[in-house]
PDB file of C-alpha atoms in Angstrom:
ATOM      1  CA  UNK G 204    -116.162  18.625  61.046  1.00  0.00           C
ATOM      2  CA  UNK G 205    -118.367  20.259  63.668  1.00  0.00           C
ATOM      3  CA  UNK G 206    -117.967  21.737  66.844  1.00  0.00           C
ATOM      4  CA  UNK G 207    -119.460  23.238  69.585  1.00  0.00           C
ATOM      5  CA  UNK G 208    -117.646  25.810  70.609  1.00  0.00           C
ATOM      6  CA  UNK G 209    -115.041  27.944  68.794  1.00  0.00           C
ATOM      7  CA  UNK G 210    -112.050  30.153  71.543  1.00  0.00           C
ATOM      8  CA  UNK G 211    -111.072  33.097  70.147  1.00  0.00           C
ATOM      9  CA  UNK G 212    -108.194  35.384  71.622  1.00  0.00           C
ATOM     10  CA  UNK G 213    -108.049  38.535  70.370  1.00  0.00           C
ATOM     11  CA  UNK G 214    -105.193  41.310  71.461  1.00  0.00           C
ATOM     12  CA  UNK G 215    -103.919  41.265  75.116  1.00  0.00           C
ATOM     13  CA  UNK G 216    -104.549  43.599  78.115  1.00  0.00           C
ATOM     14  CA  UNK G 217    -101.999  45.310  80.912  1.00  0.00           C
ATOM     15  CA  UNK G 218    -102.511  43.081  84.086  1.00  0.00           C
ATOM     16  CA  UNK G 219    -102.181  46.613  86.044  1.00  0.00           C
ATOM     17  CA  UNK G 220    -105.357  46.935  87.808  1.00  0.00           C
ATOM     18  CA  UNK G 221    -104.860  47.896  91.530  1.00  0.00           C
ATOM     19  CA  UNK G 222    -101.278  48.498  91.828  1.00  0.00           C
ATOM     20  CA  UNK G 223    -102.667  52.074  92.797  1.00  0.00           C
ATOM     21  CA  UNK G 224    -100.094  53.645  89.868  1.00  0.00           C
ATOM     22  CA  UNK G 225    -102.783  56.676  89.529  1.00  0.00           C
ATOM     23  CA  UNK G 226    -101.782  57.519  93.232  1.00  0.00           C
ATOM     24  CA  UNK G 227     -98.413  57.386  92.363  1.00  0.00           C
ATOM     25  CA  UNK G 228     -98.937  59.973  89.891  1.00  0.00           C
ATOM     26  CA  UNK G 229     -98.291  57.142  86.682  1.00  0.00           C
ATOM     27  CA  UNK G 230    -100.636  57.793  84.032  1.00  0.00           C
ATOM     28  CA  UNK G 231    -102.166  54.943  82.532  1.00  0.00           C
ATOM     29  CA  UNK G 232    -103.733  55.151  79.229  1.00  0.00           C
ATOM     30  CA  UNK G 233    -105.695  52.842  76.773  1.00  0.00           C
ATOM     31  CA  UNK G 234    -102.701  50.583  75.583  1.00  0.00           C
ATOM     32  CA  UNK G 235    -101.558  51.076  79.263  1.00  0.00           C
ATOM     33  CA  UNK G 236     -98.645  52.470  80.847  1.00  0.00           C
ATOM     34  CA  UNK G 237     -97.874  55.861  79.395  1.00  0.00           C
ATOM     35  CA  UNK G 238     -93.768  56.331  79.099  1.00  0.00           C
ATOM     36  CA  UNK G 239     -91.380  58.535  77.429  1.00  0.00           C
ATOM     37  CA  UNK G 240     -88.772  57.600  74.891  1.00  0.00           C
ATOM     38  CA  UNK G 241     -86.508  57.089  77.780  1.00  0.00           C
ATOM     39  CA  UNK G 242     -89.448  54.344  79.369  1.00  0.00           C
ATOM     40  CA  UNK G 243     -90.001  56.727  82.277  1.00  0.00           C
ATOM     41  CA  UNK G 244     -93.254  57.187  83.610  1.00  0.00           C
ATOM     42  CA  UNK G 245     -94.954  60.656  84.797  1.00  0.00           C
ATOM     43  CA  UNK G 246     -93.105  60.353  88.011  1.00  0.00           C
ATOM     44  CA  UNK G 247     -89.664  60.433  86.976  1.00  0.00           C
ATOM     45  CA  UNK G 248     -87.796  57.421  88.830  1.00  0.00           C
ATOM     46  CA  UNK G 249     -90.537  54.977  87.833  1.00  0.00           C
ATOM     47  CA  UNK G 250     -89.586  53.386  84.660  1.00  0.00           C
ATOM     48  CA  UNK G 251     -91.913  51.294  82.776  1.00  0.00           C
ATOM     49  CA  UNK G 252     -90.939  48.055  79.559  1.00  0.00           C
ATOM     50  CA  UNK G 253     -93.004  44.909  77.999  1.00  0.00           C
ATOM     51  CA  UNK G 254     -96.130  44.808  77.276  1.00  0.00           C
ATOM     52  CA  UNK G 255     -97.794  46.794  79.945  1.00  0.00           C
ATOM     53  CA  UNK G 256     -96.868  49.543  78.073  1.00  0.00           C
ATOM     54  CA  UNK G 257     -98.478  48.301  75.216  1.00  0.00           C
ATOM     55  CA  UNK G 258     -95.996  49.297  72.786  1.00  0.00           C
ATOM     56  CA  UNK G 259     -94.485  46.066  70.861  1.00  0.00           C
ATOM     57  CA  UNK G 260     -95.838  43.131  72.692  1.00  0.00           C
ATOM     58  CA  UNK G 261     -92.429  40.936  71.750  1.00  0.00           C
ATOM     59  CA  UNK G 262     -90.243  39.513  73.965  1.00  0.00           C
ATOM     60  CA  UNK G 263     -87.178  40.221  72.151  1.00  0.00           C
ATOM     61  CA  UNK G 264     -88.228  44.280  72.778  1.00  0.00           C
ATOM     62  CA  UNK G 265     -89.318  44.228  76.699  1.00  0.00           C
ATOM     63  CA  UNK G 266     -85.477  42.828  76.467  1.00  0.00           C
ATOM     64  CA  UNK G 267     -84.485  45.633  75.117  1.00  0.00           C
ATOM     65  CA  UNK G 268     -86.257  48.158  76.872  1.00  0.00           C
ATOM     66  CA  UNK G 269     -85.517  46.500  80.119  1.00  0.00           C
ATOM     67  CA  UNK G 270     -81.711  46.783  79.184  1.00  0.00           C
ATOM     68  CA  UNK G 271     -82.294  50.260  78.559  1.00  0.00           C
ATOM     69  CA  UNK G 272     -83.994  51.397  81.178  1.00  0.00           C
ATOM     70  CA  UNK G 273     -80.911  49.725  83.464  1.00  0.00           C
ATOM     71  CA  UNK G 274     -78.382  51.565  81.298  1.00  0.00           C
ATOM     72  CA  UNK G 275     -80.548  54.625  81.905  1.00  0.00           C
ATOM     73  CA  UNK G 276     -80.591  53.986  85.726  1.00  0.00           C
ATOM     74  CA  UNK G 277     -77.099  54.007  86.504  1.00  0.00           C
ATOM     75  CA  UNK G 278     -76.276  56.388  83.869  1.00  0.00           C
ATOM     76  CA  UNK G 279     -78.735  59.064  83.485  1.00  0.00           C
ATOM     77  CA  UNK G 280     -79.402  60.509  80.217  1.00  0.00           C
ATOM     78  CA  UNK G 281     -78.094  57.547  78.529  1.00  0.00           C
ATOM     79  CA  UNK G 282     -80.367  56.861  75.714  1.00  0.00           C
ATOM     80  CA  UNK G 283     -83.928  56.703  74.255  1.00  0.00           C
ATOM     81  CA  UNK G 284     -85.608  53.868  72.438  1.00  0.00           C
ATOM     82  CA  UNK G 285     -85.682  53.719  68.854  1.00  0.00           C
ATOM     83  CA  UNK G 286     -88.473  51.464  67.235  1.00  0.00           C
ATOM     84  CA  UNK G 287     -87.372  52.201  63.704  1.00  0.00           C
ATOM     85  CA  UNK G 288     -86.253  48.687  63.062  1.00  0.00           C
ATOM     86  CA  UNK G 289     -88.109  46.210  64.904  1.00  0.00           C
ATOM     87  CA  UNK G 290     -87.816  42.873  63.588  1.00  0.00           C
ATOM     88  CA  UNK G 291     -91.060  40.968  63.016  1.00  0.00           C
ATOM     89  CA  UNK G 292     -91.462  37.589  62.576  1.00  0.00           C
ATOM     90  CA  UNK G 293     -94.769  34.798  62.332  1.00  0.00           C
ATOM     91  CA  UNK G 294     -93.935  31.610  63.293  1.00  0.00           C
ATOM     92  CA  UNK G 295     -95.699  29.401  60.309  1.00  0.00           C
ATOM     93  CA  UNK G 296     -93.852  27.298  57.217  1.00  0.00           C
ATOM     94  CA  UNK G 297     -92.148  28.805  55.471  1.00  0.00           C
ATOM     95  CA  UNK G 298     -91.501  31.244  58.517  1.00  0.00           C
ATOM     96  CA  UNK G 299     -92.375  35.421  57.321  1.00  0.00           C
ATOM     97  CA  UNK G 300     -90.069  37.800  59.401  1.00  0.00           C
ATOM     98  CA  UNK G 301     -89.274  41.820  58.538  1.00  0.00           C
ATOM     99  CA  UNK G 302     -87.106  44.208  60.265  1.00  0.00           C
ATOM    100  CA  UNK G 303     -87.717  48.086  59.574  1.00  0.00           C
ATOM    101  CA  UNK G 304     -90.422  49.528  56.945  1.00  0.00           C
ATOM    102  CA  UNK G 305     -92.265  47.569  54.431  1.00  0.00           C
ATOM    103  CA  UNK G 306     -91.818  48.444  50.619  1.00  0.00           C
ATOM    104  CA  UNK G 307     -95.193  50.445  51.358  1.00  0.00           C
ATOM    105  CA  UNK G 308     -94.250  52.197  54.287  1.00  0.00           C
ATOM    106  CA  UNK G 309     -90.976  53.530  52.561  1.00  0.00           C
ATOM    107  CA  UNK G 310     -92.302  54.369  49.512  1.00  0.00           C
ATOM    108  CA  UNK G 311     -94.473  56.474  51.779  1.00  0.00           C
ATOM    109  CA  UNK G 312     -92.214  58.000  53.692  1.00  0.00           C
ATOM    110  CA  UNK G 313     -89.197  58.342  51.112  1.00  0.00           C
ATOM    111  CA  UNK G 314     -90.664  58.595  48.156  1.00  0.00           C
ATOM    112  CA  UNK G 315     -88.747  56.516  45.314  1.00  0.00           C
ATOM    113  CA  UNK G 316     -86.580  53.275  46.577  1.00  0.00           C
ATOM    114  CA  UNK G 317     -84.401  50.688  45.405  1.00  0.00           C
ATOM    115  CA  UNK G 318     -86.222  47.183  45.785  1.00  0.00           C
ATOM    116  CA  UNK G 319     -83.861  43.874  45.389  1.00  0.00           C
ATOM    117  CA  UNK G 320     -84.883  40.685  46.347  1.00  0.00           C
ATOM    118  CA  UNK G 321     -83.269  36.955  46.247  1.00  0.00           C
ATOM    119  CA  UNK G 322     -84.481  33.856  45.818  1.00  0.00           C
ATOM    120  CA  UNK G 323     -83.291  31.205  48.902  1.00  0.00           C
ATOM    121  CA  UNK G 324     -82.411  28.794  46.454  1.00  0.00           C
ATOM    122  CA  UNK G 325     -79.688  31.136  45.497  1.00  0.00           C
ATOM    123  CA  UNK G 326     -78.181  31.631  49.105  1.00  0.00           C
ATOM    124  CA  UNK G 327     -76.248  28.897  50.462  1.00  0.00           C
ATOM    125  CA  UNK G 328     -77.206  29.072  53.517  1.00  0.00           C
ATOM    126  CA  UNK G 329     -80.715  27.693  52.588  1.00  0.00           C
ATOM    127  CA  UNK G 330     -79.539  25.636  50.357  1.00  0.00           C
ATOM    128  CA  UNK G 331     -77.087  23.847  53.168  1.00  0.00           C
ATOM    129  CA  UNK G 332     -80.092  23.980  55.472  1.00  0.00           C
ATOM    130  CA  UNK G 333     -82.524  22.634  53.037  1.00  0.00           C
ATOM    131  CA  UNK G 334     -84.826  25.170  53.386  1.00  0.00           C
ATOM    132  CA  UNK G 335     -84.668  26.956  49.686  1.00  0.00           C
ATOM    133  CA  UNK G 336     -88.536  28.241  49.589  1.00  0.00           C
ATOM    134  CA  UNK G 337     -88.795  31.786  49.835  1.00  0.00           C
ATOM    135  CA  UNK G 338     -86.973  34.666  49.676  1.00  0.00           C
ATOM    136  CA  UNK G 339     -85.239  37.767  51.066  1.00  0.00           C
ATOM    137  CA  UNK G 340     -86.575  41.029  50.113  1.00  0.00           C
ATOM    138  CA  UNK G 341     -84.687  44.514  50.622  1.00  0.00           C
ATOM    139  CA  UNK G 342     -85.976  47.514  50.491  1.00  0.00           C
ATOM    140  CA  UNK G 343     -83.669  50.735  50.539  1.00  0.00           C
ATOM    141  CA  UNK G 344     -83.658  53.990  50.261  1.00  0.00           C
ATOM    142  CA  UNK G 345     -82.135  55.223  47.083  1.00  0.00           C
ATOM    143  CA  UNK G 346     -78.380  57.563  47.730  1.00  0.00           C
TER     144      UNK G 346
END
């Protein structure tokens, strides 16, 4: 096969170009709108979620954060966002999905941990679906 051109898209970019947030006093930096753990901007009544903060560019977490940020709203002091367990998932077949650290990233940050994993043709939930390639991995940290 041969072609002529190839498109490549590569990362995405905040669409916040002349909203004027500078003069607002909203700092913007290179991932794009800078916000505390409580998705406020610099000026304190200007909250900020999704991808024009450049955090987690899933839908499932601007969700999330805009549910926060509401809670936080009409009950200040609420709550903060916690990105420990985020779950991840590629949309191929079989699909690959994780939620929280990968067996590297623990073993990194907690030294020595319990690893169990299960083959889908052993859970009958795959099995009743069909779908029995693959498997679930767990990775915990040891008590």
């Amino acid at each position: 096969m041969s072609v002529n051109q190839i498109l490549i898209a590569a990362g995405r970019k905040p669409n916040i170009e002349g909203l004027g947030l500078e003069t607002l006093g909203v700092k913007v930096g290179k991932k794009g709108i800078e916000v505390n753990r409580k998705l406020q901007t610099a000026v304190k009544n200007i909250y900020a979620a999704g991808d024009v903060i450049g955090h987690y560019l899933f839908t499932h977490v601007a969700a999330f954060q805009a549910q926060l940020i509401v809670r936080n709203i009409f009950s200040p002091g609420s709550g903060a966002i916690d990105y420990s367990v985020v779950p991840w998932t590629t949309f191929c077949a079989p699909e690959v999905a994780r939620c929280g650290l990968t067996e590297e990233e623990a073993r990194g940050k907690h030294g020595d941990v319990d690893v169990f994993t299960v083959d889908l043709h052993d859970v009958d939930r795959a099995i009743a679906e069909g779908e029995t390639k693959g498997f679930i991995k767990v990775v915990a940290t040891k008590w």
